Structure formats: C-alpha cells, structure tokens
Coordinates of C-alpha atoms in Angstrom, one line a residue:
X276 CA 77.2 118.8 121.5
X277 CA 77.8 117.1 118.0
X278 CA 77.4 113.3 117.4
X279 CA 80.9 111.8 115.7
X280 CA 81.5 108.2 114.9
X281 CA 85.0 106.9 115.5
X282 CA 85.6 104.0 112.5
X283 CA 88.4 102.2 113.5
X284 CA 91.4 101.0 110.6
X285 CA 93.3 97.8 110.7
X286 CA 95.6 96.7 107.6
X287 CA 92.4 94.9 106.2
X288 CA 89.3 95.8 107.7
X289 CA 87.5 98.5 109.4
X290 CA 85.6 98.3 112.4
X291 CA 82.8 100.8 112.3
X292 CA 81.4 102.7 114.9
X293 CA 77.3 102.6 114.9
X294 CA 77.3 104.4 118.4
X295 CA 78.9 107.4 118.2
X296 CA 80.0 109.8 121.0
X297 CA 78.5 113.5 121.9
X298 CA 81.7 116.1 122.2
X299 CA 81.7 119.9 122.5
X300 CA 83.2 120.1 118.9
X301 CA 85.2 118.4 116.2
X302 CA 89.0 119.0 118.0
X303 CA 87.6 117.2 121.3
X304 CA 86.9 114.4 119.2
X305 CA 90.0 113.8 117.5
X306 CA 92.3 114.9 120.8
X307 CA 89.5 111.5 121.8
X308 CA 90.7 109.7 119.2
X309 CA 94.2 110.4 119.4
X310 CA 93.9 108.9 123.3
X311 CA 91.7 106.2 122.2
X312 CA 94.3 104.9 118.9
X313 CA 97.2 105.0 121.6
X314 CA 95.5 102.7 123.9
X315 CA 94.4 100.3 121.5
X316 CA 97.9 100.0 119.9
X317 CA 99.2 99.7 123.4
X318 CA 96.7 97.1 124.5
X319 CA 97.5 95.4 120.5
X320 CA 101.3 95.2 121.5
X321 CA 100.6 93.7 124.8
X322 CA 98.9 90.8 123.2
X323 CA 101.9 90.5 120.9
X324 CA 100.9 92.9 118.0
X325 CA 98.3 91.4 116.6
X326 CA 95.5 93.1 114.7
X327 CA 97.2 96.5 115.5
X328 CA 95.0 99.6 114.4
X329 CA 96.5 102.0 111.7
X330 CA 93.8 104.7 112.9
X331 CA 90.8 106.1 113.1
X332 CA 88.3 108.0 110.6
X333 CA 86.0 110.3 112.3
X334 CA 82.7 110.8 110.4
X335 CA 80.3 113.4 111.8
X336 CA 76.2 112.2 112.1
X337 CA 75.8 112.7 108.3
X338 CA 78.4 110.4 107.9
X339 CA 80.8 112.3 106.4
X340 CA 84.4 112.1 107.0
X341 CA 85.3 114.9 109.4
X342 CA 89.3 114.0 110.3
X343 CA 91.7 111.0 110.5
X344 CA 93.5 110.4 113.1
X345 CA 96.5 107.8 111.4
X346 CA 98.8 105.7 113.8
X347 CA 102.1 108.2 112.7
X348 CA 100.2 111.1 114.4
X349 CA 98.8 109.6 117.5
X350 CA 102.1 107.8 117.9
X351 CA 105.8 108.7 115.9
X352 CA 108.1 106.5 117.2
X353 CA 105.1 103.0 115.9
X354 CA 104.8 104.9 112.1
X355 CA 107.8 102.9 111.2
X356 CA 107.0 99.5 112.8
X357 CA 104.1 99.6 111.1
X358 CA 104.5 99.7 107.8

C-alpha cells in the first residue's frame, strides 16, 4: 500500500492534505479522488455554490505531484459553470 495526499483546489486557495490515505496503487487513488471531488462539489452546490473545489492534486509520500484530478474530469456537465 502507498501513502498519497489528496490537496484539495478552490479558485484561491488550496487546502492541503497532511494525512494522507493508504491505497493499493496510484489509479485507486485518483478513481478516490474523482468520488471524493464529486461529493464535495455536490455538497458545495447544496450550500449554494460557495467555495466550490476546482480539484484535487494528488502528491505521493515524497510529495511529489502524482495526478490531478480537475473538476471537468470528475464532472463534464460543472466544467462550464465553473469557469
């Protein structure tokens, strides 16, 4: 199991991950991350859109950047709302 660290992208700030979370490999964390940017945009909206995330950088236990996950991916049919 490898370590990654899901940092967390709004229009102006980032909110970084000093956890992390153990998964079998580096596309179990980003299908994670896909799941996890959907249900924070969907709980965002509920409140009324605000502080909705653009998407997540995953950075592995080095802290290198290992994918992004971007709002357009995890959710076509928001890409345009939020731009």
């Amino acid at each position: 199991m490898a370590t990654y660290y899901f940092h967390i992208r709004h229009a102006d700030h980032v909110i970084v991950d000093f956890e992390g979370s153990a998964f079998p490999d580096l596309t179990a964390a980003r299908q994670e991350a896909v799941e996890s940017l959907r249900e924070m945009v969907r709980h965002a909206l509920m409140k009324r859109g605000q502080d909705i995330p653009i998407g997540i950088d995953i950075s592995d236990a080095h802290g290198a950047l290992a994918a992004e996950v971007d709002v357009a991916a995890a959710i076509p049919e928001m890409a345009g709302r939020l731009r």
